[in-house]
Every structure is written in structure tokens, then in C-alpha cells.
Coordinates of C-alpha atoms and ligand atoms in Angstrom, one line a residue:
X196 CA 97.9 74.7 94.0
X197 CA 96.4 78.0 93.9
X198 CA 95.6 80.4 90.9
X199 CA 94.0 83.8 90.3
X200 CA 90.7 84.0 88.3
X201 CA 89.4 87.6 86.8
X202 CA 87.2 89.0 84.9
X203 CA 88.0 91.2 82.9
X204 CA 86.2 94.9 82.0
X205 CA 86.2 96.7 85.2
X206 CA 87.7 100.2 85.8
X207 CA 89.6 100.4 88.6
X208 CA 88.9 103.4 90.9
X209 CA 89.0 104.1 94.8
X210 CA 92.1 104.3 97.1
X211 CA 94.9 101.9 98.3
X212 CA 97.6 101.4 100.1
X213 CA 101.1 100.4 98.6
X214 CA 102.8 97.4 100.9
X215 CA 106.8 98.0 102.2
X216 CA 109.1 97.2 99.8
X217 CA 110.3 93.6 99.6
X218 CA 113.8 94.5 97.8
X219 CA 114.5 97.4 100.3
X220 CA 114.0 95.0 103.2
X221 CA 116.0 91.6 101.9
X222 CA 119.3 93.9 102.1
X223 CA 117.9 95.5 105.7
X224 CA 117.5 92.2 107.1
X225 CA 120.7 90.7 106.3
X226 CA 122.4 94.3 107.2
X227 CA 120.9 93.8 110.8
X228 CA 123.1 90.8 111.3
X229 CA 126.0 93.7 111.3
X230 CA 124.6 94.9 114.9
X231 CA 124.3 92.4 118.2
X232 CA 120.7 92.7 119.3
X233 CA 116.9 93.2 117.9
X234 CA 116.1 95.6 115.1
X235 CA 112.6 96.3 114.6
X236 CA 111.9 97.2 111.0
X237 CA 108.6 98.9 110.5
X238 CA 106.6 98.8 107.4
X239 CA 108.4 95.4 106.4
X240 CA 105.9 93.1 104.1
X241 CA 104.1 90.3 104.5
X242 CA 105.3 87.9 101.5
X243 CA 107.5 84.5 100.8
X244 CA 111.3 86.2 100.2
X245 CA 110.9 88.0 103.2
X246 CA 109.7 84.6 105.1
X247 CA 112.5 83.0 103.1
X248 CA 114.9 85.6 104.6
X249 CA 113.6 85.0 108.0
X250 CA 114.7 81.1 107.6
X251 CA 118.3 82.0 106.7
X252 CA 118.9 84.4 109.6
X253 CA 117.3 81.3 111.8
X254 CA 119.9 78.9 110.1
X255 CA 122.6 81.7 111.0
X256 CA 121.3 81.6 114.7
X257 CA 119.8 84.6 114.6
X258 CA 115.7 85.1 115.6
X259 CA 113.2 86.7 113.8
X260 CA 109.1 87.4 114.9
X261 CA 106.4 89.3 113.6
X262 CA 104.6 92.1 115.0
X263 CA 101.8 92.9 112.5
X264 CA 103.9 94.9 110.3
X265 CA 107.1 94.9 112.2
X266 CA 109.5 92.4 111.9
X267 CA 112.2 91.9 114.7
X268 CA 115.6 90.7 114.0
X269 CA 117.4 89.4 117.0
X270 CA 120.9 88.9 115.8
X271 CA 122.0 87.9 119.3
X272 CA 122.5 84.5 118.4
X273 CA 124.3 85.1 115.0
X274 CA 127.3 82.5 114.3
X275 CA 129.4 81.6 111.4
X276 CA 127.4 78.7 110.3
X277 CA 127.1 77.4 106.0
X278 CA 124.3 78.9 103.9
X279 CA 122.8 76.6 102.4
X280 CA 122.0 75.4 99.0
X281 CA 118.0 74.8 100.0
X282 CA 117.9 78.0 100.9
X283 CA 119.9 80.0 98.4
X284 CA 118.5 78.3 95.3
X285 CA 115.1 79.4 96.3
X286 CA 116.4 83.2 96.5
X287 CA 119.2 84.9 95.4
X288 CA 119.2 87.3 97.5
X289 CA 120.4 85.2 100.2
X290 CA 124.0 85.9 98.9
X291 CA 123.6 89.3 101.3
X292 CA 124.3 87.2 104.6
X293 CA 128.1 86.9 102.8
X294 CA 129.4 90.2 103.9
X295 CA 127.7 90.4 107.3
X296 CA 129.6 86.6 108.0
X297 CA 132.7 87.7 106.7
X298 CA 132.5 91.2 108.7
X299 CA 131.5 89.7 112.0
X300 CA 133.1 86.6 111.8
X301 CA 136.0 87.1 109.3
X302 CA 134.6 84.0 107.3
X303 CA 131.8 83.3 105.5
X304 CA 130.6 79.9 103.4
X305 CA 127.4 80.8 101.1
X306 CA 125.9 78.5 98.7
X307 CA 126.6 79.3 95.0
X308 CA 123.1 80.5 93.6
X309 CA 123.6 79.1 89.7
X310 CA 120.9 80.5 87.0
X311 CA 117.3 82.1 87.7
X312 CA 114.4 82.2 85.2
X313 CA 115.5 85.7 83.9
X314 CA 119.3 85.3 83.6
X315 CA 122.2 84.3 84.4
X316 CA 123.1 86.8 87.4
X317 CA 126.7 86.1 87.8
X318 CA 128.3 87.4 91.2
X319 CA 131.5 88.6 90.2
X320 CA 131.1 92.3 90.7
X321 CA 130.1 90.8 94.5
X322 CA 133.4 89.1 94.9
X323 CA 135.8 91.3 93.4
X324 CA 134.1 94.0 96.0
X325 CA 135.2 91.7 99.1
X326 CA 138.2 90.6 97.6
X327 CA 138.9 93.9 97.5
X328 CA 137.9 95.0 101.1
X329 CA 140.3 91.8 101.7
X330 CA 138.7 88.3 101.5
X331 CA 140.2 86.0 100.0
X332 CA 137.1 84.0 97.8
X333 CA 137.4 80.6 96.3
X334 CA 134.8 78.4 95.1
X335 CA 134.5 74.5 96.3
X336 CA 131.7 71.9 96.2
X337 CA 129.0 74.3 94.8
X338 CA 129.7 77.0 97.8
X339 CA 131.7 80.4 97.7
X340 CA 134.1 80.5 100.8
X341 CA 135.2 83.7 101.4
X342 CA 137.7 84.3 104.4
X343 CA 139.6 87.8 105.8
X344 CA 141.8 86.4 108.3
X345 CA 142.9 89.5 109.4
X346 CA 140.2 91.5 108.9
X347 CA 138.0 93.6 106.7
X348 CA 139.8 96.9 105.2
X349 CA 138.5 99.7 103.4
X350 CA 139.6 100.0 99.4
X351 CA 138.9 101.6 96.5
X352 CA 136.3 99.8 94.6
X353 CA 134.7 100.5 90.4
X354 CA 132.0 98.6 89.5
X355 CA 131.8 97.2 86.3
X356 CA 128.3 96.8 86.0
X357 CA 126.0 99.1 88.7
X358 CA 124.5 96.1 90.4
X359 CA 122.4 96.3 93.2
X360 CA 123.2 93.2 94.8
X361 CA 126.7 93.9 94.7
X362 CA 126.3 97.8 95.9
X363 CA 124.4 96.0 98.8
X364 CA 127.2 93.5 99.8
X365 CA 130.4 96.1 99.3
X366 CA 128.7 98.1 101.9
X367 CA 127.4 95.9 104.4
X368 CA 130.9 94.6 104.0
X369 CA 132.7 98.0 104.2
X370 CA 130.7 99.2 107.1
X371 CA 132.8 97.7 109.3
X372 CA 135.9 97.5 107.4
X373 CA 139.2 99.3 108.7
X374 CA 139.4 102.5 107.2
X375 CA 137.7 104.5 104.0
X376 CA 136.1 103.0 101.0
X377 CA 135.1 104.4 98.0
X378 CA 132.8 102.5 95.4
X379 CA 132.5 104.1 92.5
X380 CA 129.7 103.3 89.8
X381 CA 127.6 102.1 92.9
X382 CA 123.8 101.1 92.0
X383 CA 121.5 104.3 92.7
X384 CA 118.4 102.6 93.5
X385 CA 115.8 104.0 96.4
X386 CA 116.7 100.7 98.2
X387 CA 120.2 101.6 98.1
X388 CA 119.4 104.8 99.9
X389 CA 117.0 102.7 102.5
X390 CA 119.8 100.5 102.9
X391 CA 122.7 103.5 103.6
X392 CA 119.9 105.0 105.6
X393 CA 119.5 102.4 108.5
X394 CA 123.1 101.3 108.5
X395 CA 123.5 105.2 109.5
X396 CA 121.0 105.2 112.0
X397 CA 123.0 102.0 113.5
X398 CA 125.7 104.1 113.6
X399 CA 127.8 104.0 110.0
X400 CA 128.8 106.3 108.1
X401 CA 128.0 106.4 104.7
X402 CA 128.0 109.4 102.3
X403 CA 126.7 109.7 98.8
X404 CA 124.2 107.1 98.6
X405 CA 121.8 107.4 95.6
X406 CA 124.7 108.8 93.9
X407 CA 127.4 106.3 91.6
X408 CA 130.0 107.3 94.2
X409 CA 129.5 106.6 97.6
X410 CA 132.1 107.0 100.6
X411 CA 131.9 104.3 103.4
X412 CA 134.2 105.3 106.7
X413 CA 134.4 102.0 108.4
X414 CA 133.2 101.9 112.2
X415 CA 134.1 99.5 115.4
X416 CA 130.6 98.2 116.2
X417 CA 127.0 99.2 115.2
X418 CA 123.6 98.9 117.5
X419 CA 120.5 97.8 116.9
X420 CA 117.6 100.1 115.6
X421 CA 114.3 101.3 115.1
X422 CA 114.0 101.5 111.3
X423 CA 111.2 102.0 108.5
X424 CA 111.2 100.3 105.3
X425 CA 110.0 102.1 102.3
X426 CA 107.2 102.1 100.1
X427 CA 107.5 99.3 97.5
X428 CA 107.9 101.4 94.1
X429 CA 107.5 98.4 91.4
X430 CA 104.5 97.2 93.8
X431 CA 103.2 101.4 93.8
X432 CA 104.1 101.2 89.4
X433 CA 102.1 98.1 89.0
X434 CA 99.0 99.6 90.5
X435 CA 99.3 102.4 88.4
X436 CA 99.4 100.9 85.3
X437 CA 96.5 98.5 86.7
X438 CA 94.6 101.8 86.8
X439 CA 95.5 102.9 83.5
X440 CA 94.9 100.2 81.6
X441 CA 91.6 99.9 82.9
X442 CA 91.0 103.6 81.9
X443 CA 89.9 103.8 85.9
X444 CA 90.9 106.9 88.1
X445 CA 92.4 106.0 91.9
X446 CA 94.9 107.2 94.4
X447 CA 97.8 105.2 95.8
X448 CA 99.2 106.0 98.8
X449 CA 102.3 104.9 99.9
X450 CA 104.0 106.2 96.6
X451 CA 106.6 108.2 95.8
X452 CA 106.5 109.7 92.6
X453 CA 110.5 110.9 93.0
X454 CA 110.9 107.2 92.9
X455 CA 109.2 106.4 90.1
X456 CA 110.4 109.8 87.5
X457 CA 110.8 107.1 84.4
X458 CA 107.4 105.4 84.9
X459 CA 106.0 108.7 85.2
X460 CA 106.8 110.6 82.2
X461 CA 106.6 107.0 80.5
X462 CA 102.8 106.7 81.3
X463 CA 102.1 110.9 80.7
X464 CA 103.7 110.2 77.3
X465 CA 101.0 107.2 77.0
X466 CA 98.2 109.8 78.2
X467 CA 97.8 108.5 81.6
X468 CA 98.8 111.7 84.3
X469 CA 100.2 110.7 87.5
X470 CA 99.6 114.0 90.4
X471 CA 100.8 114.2 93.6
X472 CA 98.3 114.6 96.0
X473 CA 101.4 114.5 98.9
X474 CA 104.7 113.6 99.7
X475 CA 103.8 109.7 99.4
X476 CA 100.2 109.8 97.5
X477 CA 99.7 109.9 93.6
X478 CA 96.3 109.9 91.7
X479 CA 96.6 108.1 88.9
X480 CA 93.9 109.4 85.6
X481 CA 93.6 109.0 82.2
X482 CA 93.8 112.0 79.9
X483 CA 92.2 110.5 76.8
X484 CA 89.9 107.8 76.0
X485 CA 93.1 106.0 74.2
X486 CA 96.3 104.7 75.4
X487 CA 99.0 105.8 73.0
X488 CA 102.1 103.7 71.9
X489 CA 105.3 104.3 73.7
X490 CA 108.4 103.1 73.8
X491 CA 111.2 101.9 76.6
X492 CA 114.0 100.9 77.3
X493 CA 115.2 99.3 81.1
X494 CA 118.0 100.7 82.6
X495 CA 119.8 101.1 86.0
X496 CA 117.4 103.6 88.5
X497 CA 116.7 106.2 87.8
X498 CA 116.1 104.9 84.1
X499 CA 113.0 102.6 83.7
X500 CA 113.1 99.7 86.2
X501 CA 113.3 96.4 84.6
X502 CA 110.8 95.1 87.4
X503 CA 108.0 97.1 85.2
X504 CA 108.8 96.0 82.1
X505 CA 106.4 92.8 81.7
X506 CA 103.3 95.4 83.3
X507 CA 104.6 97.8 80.7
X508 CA 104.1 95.3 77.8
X509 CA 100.9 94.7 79.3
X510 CA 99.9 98.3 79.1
X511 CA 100.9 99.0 75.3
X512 CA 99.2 95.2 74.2
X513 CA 95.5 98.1 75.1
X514 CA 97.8 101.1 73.4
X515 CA 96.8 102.3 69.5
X516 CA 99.9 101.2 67.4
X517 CA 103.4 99.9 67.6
X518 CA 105.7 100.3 70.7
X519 CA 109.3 98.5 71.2
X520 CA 110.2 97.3 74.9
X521 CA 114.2 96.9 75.0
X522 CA 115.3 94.7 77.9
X523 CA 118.6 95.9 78.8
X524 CA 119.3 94.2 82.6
X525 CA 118.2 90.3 82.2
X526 CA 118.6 88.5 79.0
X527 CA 115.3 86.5 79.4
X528 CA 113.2 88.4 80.9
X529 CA 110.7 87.8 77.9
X530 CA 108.9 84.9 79.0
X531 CA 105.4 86.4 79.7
X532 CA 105.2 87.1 76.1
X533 CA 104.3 83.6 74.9
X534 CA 101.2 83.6 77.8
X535 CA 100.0 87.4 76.5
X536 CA 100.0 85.8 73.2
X537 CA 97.7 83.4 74.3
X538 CA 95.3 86.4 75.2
X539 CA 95.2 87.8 71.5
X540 CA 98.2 89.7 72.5
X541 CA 100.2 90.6 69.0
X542 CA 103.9 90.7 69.9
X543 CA 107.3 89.8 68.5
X544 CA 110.4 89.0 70.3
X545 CA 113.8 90.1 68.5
X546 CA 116.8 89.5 70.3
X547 CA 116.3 92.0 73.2
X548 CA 113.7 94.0 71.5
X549 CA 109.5 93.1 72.0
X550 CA 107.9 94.6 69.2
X551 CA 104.3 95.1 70.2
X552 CA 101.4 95.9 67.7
X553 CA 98.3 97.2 70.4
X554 CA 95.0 97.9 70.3
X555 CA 93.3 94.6 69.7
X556 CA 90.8 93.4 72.4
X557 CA 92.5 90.8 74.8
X558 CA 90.3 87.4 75.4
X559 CA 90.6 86.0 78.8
X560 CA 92.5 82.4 78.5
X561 CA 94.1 80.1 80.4
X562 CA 97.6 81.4 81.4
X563 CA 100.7 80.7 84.0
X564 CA 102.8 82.5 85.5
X565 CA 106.5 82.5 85.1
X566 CA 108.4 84.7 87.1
X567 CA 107.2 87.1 89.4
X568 CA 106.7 90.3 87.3
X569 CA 105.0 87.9 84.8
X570 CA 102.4 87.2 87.1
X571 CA 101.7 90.8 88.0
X572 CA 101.6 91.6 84.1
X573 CA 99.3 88.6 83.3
X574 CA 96.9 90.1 85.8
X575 CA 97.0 93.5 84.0
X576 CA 96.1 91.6 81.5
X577 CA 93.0 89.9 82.4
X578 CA 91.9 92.8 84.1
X579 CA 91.3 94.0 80.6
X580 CA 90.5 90.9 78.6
X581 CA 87.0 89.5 77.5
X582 CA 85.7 86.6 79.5
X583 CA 87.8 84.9 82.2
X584 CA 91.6 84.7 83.1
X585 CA 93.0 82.0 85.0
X586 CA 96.5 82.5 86.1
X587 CA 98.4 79.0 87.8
X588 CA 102.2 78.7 89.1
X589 CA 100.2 81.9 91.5
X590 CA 103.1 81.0 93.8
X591 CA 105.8 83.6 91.9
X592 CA 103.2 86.3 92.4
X593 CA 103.0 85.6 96.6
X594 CA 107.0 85.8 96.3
X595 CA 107.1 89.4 96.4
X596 CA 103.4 91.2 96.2
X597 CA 101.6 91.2 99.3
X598 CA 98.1 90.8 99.1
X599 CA 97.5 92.0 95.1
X600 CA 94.5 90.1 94.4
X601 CA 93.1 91.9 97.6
X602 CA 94.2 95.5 96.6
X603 CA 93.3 95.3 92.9
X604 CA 89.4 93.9 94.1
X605 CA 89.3 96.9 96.7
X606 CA 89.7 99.1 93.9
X607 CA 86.5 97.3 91.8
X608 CA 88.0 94.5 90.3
X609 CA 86.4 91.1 90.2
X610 CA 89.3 89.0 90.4
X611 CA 89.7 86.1 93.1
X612 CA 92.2 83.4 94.3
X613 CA 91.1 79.4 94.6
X614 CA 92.7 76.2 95.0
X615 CA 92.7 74.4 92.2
Ligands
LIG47 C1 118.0 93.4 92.0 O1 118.6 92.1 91.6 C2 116.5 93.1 92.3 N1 116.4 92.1 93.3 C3 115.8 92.6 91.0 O2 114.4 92.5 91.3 C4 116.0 93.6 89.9 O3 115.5 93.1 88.7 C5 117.5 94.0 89.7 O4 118.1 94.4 91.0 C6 117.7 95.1 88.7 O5 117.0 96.2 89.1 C7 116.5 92.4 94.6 O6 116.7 93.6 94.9 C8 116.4 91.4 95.6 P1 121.8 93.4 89.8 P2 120.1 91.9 91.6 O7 122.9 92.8 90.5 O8 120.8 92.7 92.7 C9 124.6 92.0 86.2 C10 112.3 91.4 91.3 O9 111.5 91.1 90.4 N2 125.5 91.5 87.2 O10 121.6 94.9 89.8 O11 120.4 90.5 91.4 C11 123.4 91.1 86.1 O12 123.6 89.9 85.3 C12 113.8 91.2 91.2 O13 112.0 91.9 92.4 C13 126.8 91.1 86.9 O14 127.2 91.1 85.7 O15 120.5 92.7 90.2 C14 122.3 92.0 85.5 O16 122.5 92.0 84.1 C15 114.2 90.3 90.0 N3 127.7 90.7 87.9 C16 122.8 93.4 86.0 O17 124.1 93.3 86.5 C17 127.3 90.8 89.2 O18 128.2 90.4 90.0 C18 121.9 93.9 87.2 O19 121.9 93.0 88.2 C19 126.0 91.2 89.5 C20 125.2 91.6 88.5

């Protein structure tokens, strides 16, 4: 087993470079099932649910390989084979493969993920979608089968909740659907757009993306592309709030600050200013010797992302005063608090609500990690604390950061990795 020791104390400072963006390239992978040869996504990172997405399109016949940073998806040996539970249980996100099976195949038989550390995440807004597009879904032995004997057909789709999962699945269902669809409420997230972007450059077409309403006029066949992933924004958020609570001063390239509006006025309000330097580069500096108090709430993009909220609490546990931290998205997404508290950290949890008192000094502890934005916030943490931090259970953090332990000690801090 592997952990991540730091010391604490360091300001950060320097320059580094943001990895691709793991959630924008889960719904890409599965999407190039949708064409019948090799994609070559550029920019595609190097951690365990991309691996893990790899596996399933091998179970599904399909090939993938590495080419330093681009991955190649050769779909050429795609067939309507079972998820299965191994693999879905591990990630959820393996329910994407559903629509691309139904749509080239007309069938589709995908595990049943059940509950996750931070919440229940139901599918329902994924299977009303593709009921509506014309499956016909029912659930047997622990798997969803899902079957459109006649075809996928365009429909008029509301979400009831603007899930991304299910934004990703209507489309790469509706793609290639007979006829128009319109989803209305749609997720706006900047994976969504990455998403709608390389199905287009395959030859979809898909209007409105980033928007709630988005327009999908089905095509016959799409071909395989060249296509680059975006920037990871929570991965890009993270480091800036590493910077910040270290009081430190550094650029990060690779960031879009257009994707990251919340965090940013968020962290200005706190006293920290994030400045373009380009189009994809921010410096990140402290405007005061104090961190100020400051309140959020998660929401849907563009409101703040819910995959910041654990760094966040991190950040105010150095901030002078009381903050609140409202989780809105996942009911248990909370579970880094009891570990912070075992740094000094002074917070209580009411119903939704983390009501933080800051300012006290941290003290480096033994601490695991939960989930994988838990990790990432307990090594905030003991990037600030007195004394050493171990962090165990390391593996959650390799699930979706590439390389952070390298990136963060690049920019001054002493932090390293060891098996234990
Ligand atoms: C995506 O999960 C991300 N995962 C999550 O990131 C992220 O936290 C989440 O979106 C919200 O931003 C990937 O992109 C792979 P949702 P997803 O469907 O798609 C409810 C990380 O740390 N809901 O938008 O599963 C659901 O319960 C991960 O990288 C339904 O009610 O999230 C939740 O309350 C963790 N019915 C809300 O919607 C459904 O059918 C948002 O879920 C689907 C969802």
C-alpha cells in the first residue's frame, strides 16, 4: 500500500502544467465506440479511471494503446458483449458504454452500479432519456438491459435533475438516433461541450451545448477522429487553492479561467487574485497576508463544482472566522471532515451544511483518504500543517489526479509518496 507523506510550511511558487481532464475523457472514450475505426485523443491523462475505461472497451472488443499522451481507441472490434459487474462497480462511469451498445447494436446489457462513497447516484434521468429515444429498459439479475429493436429515434427529452452522466448518455444515444432531439435542462459542464465537440468533429450534429437546451439532429454513421481533450478544471482549482493556502505565488498553465468563473470570484472574495496571463494560463497570488472567510454553496457548472468542495473546506480551515460549505449535489460528500478534524481542524457538520471556524494552526497527523477529492483536500492540508502528514487509502487520489504529489513538489513542496 502506498501513502503520501508532507511536510507542511512551504509556500508554493513556480510554474506547472495542469494534466487532460479525466471526466472530459471517460464520456470521449466511450463516445468513440459510436465510430468504426481508431480515434486518437490527445491530451488524454495518465490515471486509473481512464485505465479502467480502457479495460471495458477491451471487454467490448474494442482496442486501446498509449502513445505518451495519446490514447488510441480502435473500435474496430466493438460487439454487443455484457458489462460487467467487476468492472462497473469499480467506476460509475462505465454506464456510458450503454448508449453507444444500444446505438450500434440496438441492445445493450450494463451492470447496475448500486451506491458510491458520496451518494446514492441513481440512473433514472439516464433511462428515462433512452427510453425515450426508444429502448425499452428493464432491470434483471443486478444488470440494466436495455433493447431498441427497431432502432434509436430522436424525442423530446426534460431533465429532471441536470446530470452529467445522463446529458452524456442522451447524446451519445441521440447521435445516431433517427430524426431530431431536443434535451432540455441538459448539464452545462465544459466536458459537456468537449463531449458535443468531438462527436461533431466525427461528424454529428449537435447545437447548443454548454447551454440547458441542446439540439441533436441524428446522423447515419460517424468516423473516427483526431481529437484533444481539455484541460482538467478541478485538477487546474486544486492547484490553485494549493497555492493559496500556502500564501505562495505560481502560474498554472493549462487553465481556463472561463471554466473556473465560481472558483474564481470565490477565492478573490477570500483575497487570493487569479490573472490571466493567456488563453489557458492563470497566476495565482495572494492579496493579503490573511485568508478571509467565505462562503459556498455547490451547484450544477457554472455554479461552484462540487469536485472543489472538500479543497475548499480545506482552504477556509487557514481563513480568519466562520464560513459555511453547503453540499448541494451528493448527500455524503462530507467524509473528509472527520480526517481534517484530526489535524486541529474546527468544523461541524449539519445536515448539508459544514460550519467551519478557521484560523487555528493545523498539526500534521495521521490521516486516510476517503474518496478522491478527499485525498486532494487532505493534502491541502498537510501542505499547511505543523510536523508531518501521512495520507493512506493514496489509491482514490491515483483514480483521477495524475502525478499530484509530483506537481505540488515542482512547485516547492516537500511532500513524497512510499510504500508502506
Ligand atoms: C459527474 O458525475 C462527475 N463524474 C462527478 O465527479 C461530479 O461530482 C458530478 O458529475 C457532478 O458534477 C464524471 O464526470 C465521471 P450527475 P455524475 O449525474 O455524472 C443526481 C469526481 O470526483 N442524479 O451530474 O454521476 C445525482 O444523485 C466525480 O471526479 C439523479 O437523481 O453526476 C446527483 O445528486 C465524483 N438521477 C446529481 O444528480 C440520475 O439519473 C448530479 O449527478 C443521475 C443523477
Amino acid at each position: 500500500m502506498e501513502r503520501i507523506i508532507i511536510k507542511g510550511g512551504k509556500k508554493l511558487s513556480g510554474s506547472v502544467r495542469v494534466s487532460g481532464s479525466k471526466n472530459a475523457a471517460l464520456p470521449v472514450i466511450a463516445a468513440s465506440l459510436l465510430a468504426d475505426g481508431a480515434c486518437r485523443l490527445e491530451n488524454a491523462p495518465k490515471v486509473k479511471d481512464i485505465q479502467t475505461m480502457c479495460q471495458m472497451v477491451g471487454v467490448l472488443g474494442g482496442r486501446t494503446k498509449r502513445e505518451t499522451d495519446v490514447l488510441v481507441i480502435d473500435s474496430s472490434g466493438f460487439s454487443c458483449r455484457p458489462a460487467p459487474y467487476d468492472l462497473v462497480r469499480t467506476m460509475r462511469a462505465s454506464v456510458y458504454v450503454l448508449a453507444p451498445l444500444l446505438s450500434r447494436f440496438r441492445k445493450a446489457k450494463v451492470a447496475l452500479p448500486g451506491g458510491c462513497a458520496i451518494g446514492l447516484r441513481p440512473l433514472d434521468q439516464h433511462l428515462k432519456g433512452l427510453e425515450a429515444l426508444g429502448a425499452k429498459v428493464k432491470m434483471e439479475h443486478g444488470y440494466i438491459q436495455a433493447e431498441a429493436a427497431q432502432g434509436l429515434h430522436g424525442a423530446e427529452i426534460y431533465l429532471d435533475v441536470a446530470s452529467v452522466g445522463a446529458t452524456v448518455n442522451i447524446l451519445l444515444a441521440a447521435a445516431l438516433a433517427k430524426g431530431r432531439t431536443v434535451l432540455d435542462h441538459a448539464a452545462c459542464e465544459p466536458e459537456i461541450v468537449n463531449l458535443a465537440g468531438f462527436l461533431n468533429a466525427m461528424g454529428a450534429r449537435i447545437q447548443g451545448a454548454g447551454t440547458s437546451r441542446v439540439l441533436i439532429e441524428g446522423v447515419k454513421r460517424l468516423a473516427p477522429v483526431t481529437y484533444q481533450i481539455i484541460p482538467d478544471r478541478i485538477e487546474a482549482g486544486t492547484l490553485a487553492i494549493a497555492v493559496a493556502i500556502t500564501q505562495g505565488e505560481a502560474l498554472i498553465e493549462g487553465f481556463f479561467l472561463t471554466h473556473l468563473a465560481a472558483l474564481e470570484r470565490k477565492l478573490s472574495a477570500a483575497g487570493v487574485e487569479l490573472r490571466s496571463e493567456s488563453e489557458s494560463a492563470v497566476r495565482v497570488k495572494c492579496k493579503n497576508d490573511e485568508l478571509l472567510p467565505i462562503d459556498i454553496v455547490t451547484l450544477p457548472y457554472p455554479g461552484f463544482p462540487t469536485d472543489l468542495q472538500a479543497q475548499w473546506m480545506a482552504l477556509m480551515c487557514r481563513a480568519s472566522g466562520r464560513s459555511v460549505i453547503t453540499e448541494s449535489i451528493w448527500e455524503n460528500r462530507f467524509m473528509h471532515v472527520a480526517e481534517l478534524k484530526r489535524m486541529g481542524a474546527n468544523i461541524r457538520i449539519e445536515g448539508n451544511n459544514a460550519l467551519i471556524r478557521g484560523g487555528r494552526a493545523l498539526s500534521g497527523a495521521p490521516v486516510m483518504a476517503s474518496d478522491l477529492r478527499a485525498s486532494a483536500a487532505l493534502i491541502l492540508a498537510g501542505l499547511v500543517a505543523e510536523g508531518e502528514t501521512s495520507i493512506s487509502r493514496i489509491y482514490h487520489l491515483d483514480r483521477g489526479y495524475e502525478k499530484l504529489e509530483d506537481k505540488l513538489a515542482a512547485l516547492g513542496a516537500e511532500i513524497r509518496r512510499e510504500t508502506e
